[in-house]
């Protein structure tokens, strides 16, 4: 973590995304785990979620100068929930539809229009709490791992 923070966060996010998907498949009754899907979820965590989280938290600490008072944490949570949360949910829905499911763009676009509002509203029921805990208690080097662990659940 100290020598290669970005690489460590990317690999950890990828591993957790893959494990989460495999467990999810089993919970949903899959007899055989779809390794292609698990691999593509690992790619998502490795290439996107881990690096995005790494740079997001560096940016937040830069913007707010590393402050941890209650007012600053509230601002960080609000900024995150109004910017990166919608972006991440849109990106994931598009990635899942195009890459994992192999759907055409028009199908994904229509599904995004239909599903995105409820996905985002449901995200706002849990992720502000996770973000608060993350900013309040987690050292910056563990925030992406904490976020990825919660997302796995």
Coordinates of N, CA and C in Angstrom, one line a residue, residues 1-89:
X1 N 0.8 -1.2 0.0 CA 0.0 0.0 0.0 C 0.9 1.3 0.0
X2 N 2.0 1.2 0.8 CA 2.8 2.4 0.8 C 3.7 2.6 -0.4
X3 N 4.2 1.5 -1.0 CA 5.0 1.6 -2.2 C 4.3 1.8 -3.5
X4 N 3.1 1.2 -3.6 CA 2.3 1.3 -4.9 C 0.9 1.4 -4.5
X5 N 0.5 2.6 -4.0 CA -0.9 2.8 -3.6 C -2.0 2.6 -4.7
X6 N -1.7 3.2 -5.9 CA -2.7 3.1 -7.0 C -2.8 1.6 -7.4
X7 N -1.7 1.0 -7.7 CA -1.7 -0.4 -8.1 C -2.4 -1.3 -7.1
X8 N -2.1 -1.1 -5.8 CA -2.7 -1.9 -4.7 C -4.2 -1.7 -4.7
X9 N -4.7 -0.5 -4.8 CA -6.1 -0.2 -4.8 C -6.8 -0.8 -6.1
X10 N -6.1 -0.7 -7.2 CA -6.7 -1.2 -8.4 C -6.9 -2.8 -8.3
X11 N -5.8 -3.4 -7.9 CA -5.9 -4.9 -7.7 C -6.9 -5.3 -6.7
X12 N -7.0 -4.6 -5.6 CA -7.9 -4.9 -4.5 C -9.4 -4.7 -5.0
X13 N -9.6 -3.6 -5.7 CA -11.0 -3.3 -6.2 C -11.4 -4.3 -7.2
X14 N -10.4 -4.7 -8.0 CA -10.7 -5.8 -9.0 C -11.0 -7.1 -8.4
X15 N -10.2 -7.5 -7.4 CA -10.5 -8.8 -6.7 C -11.8 -8.8 -6.0
X16 N -12.1 -7.7 -5.3 CA -13.4 -7.6 -4.6 C -14.6 -7.6 -5.5
X17 N -14.5 -6.9 -6.7 CA -15.6 -6.8 -7.7 C -15.8 -8.2 -8.2
X18 N -14.7 -9.0 -8.5 CA -14.9 -10.3 -9.0 C -15.5 -11.3 -8.0
X19 N -15.0 -11.2 -6.8 CA -15.5 -12.1 -5.7 C -17.0 -11.8 -5.5
X20 N -17.3 -10.5 -5.5 CA -18.7 -10.1 -5.3 C -19.6 -10.6 -6.3
X21 N -19.1 -10.5 -7.6 CA -20.0 -11.0 -8.7 C -20.1 -12.6 -8.6
X22 N -19.1 -13.3 -8.3 CA -19.2 -14.7 -8.2 C -20.1 -15.1 -7.0
X23 N -20.1 -14.4 -5.9 CA -21.0 -14.7 -4.8 C -22.4 -14.4 -5.2
X24 N -22.6 -13.3 -5.9 CA -23.9 -12.9 -6.4 C -24.5 -13.9 -7.3
X25 N -23.7 -14.4 -8.2 CA -24.2 -15.4 -9.1 C -24.7 -16.7 -8.4
X26 N -23.9 -17.1 -7.4 CA -24.3 -18.2 -6.5 C -25.6 -17.9 -5.8
X27 N -25.7 -16.8 -5.2 CA -26.9 -16.4 -4.4 C -28.1 -16.4 -5.3
X28 N -27.9 -16.0 -6.6 CA -29.0 -16.0 -7.5 C -29.3 -17.4 -8.1
X29 N -28.6 -18.4 -7.7 CA -28.9 -19.8 -8.1 C -28.1 -20.3 -9.3
X30 N -27.0 -19.7 -9.7 CA -26.2 -20.2 -10.8 C -25.6 -21.5 -10.4
X31 N -25.7 -22.5 -11.3 CA -25.1 -23.8 -11.1 C -23.6 -23.7 -11.3
X32 N -23.3 -22.9 -12.4 CA -21.8 -22.7 -12.7 C -21.6 -21.2 -12.8
X33 N -20.5 -20.8 -12.2 CA -20.2 -19.4 -12.2 C -19.7 -19.0 -13.6
X34 N -20.2 -17.9 -14.1 CA -19.8 -17.4 -15.4 C -18.5 -16.7 -15.3
X35 N -17.4 -17.3 -15.7 CA -16.1 -16.8 -15.5 C -15.9 -15.5 -16.4
X36 N -16.5 -15.5 -17.5 CA -16.4 -14.3 -18.4 C -16.9 -13.1 -17.6
X37 N -18.1 -13.2 -17.0 CA -18.7 -12.1 -16.3 C -17.8 -11.7 -15.1
X38 N -17.3 -12.7 -14.3 CA -16.5 -12.4 -13.2 C -15.2 -11.7 -13.7
X39 N -14.6 -12.1 -14.7 CA -13.4 -11.5 -15.3 C -13.7 -10.0 -15.7
X40 N -14.8 -9.8 -16.3 CA -15.2 -8.4 -16.7 C -15.5 -7.5 -15.6
X41 N -16.1 -8.1 -14.5 CA -16.3 -7.3 -13.3 C -14.9 -7.0 -12.6
X42 N -14.0 -8.0 -12.7 CA -12.7 -7.7 -12.1 C -12.0 -6.6 -12.9
X43 N -12.2 -6.6 -14.2 CA -11.6 -5.6 -15.1 C -12.2 -4.2 -14.7
X44 N -13.5 -4.2 -14.5 CA -14.1 -2.9 -14.1 C -13.5 -2.4 -12.8
X45 N -13.3 -3.3 -11.8 CA -12.7 -2.8 -10.5 C -11.3 -2.4 -10.7
X46 N -10.5 -3.2 -11.4 CA -9.1 -2.9 -11.6 C -8.9 -1.6 -12.5
X47 N -9.6 -1.5 -13.6 CA -9.3 -0.5 -14.5 C -10.0 0.8 -14.3
X48 N -11.2 0.7 -13.5 CA -12.0 1.9 -13.3 C -12.2 2.2 -11.8
X49 N -12.8 1.3 -11.1 CA -13.3 1.7 -9.7 C -12.1 2.0 -8.8
X50 N -11.1 1.2 -8.8 CA -9.9 1.4 -8.0 C -9.2 2.7 -8.3
X51 N -8.8 2.9 -9.6 CA -8.1 4.2 -9.9 C -9.0 5.4 -9.7
X52 N -10.3 5.3 -10.1 CA -11.2 6.4 -9.9 C -11.2 6.8 -8.4
X53 N -11.4 5.8 -7.6 CA -11.5 6.1 -6.1 C -10.2 6.7 -5.6
X54 N -9.1 6.2 -6.1 CA -7.8 6.7 -5.7 C -7.6 8.2 -5.9
X55 N -8.0 8.6 -7.2 CA -7.8 10.0 -7.5 C -8.9 10.9 -7.0
X56 N -10.1 10.3 -6.8 CA -11.2 11.1 -6.2 C -10.8 11.5 -4.7
X57 N -10.3 10.5 -4.0 CA -9.9 10.8 -2.6 C -8.7 11.8 -2.5
X58 N -7.8 11.6 -3.4 CA -6.7 12.6 -3.4 C -7.2 14.0 -3.7
X59 N -8.1 14.1 -4.7 CA -8.7 15.4 -5.1 C -9.5 16.0 -3.9
X60 N -10.3 15.1 -3.2 CA -11.1 15.6 -2.1 C -10.2 16.2 -1.0
X61 N -9.1 15.5 -0.7 CA -8.2 16.0 0.3 C -7.5 17.2 -0.1
X62 N -7.2 17.3 -1.4 CA -6.6 18.6 -1.9 C -7.6 19.7 -1.8
X63 N -8.8 19.5 -2.3 CA -9.8 20.6 -2.3 C -10.1 21.1 -0.8
X64 N -10.2 20.1 0.1 CA -10.6 20.4 1.5 C -9.4 20.4 2.4
X65 N -8.2 20.4 1.8 CA -6.9 20.5 2.6 C -6.8 19.5 3.7
X66 N -7.3 18.4 3.6 CA -7.2 17.3 4.6 C -8.0 17.5 5.9
X67 N -8.8 18.5 5.9 CA -9.6 18.8 7.1 C -10.6 17.7 7.4
X68 N -10.9 17.5 8.7 CA -11.8 16.4 9.1 C -12.8 16.8 10.1
X69 N -13.1 18.1 10.1 CA -14.2 18.6 11.0 C -15.5 18.3 10.4
X70 N -16.6 18.3 11.2 CA -17.9 17.9 10.8 C -18.4 18.6 9.5
X71 N -18.2 19.9 9.5 CA -18.7 20.7 8.4 C -18.0 20.3 7.1
X72 N -16.7 20.1 7.2 CA -15.9 19.7 6.0 C -16.3 18.3 5.5
X73 N -16.5 17.4 6.4 CA -17.0 16.1 6.0 C -18.3 16.1 5.3
X74 N -19.2 16.9 5.9 CA -20.5 17.1 5.2 C -20.4 17.6 3.8
X75 N -19.5 18.6 3.6 CA -19.2 19.1 2.3 C -18.6 18.1 1.3
X76 N -17.7 17.3 1.8 CA -17.1 16.2 1.0 C -18.2 15.2 0.6
X77 N -19.0 14.8 1.6 CA -20.1 13.8 1.3 C -21.1 14.4 0.2
X78 N -21.5 15.6 0.4 CA -22.4 16.3 -0.5 C -21.8 16.4 -1.9
X79 N -20.5 16.8 -2.0 CA -19.8 16.9 -3.3 C -19.7 15.6 -4.0
X80 N -19.3 14.6 -3.2 CA -19.2 13.2 -3.8 C -20.6 12.7 -4.3
X81 N -21.6 12.9 -3.5 CA -22.9 12.4 -3.8 C -23.6 13.1 -5.0
X82 N -23.2 14.3 -5.2 CA -23.8 15.1 -6.3 C -22.9 15.0 -7.6
X83 N -21.7 14.5 -7.5 CA -20.9 14.4 -8.7 C -20.5 13.0 -9.0
X84 N -19.6 12.4 -8.2 CA -19.1 11.1 -8.6 C -20.1 10.0 -8.4
X85 N -21.1 10.1 -7.5 CA -22.1 9.1 -7.4 C -22.9 8.9 -8.7
X86 N -23.5 10.0 -9.2 CA -24.3 9.9 -10.4 C -23.4 9.4 -11.6
X87 N -22.2 9.9 -11.7 CA -21.3 9.5 -12.8 C -21.0 8.0 -12.7
X88 N -20.6 7.6 -11.5 CA -20.3 6.1 -11.3 C -21.4 5.2 -11.6
X89 N -22.6 5.6 -11.2 CA -23.8 4.8 -11.5 C -24.1 4.7 -13.0

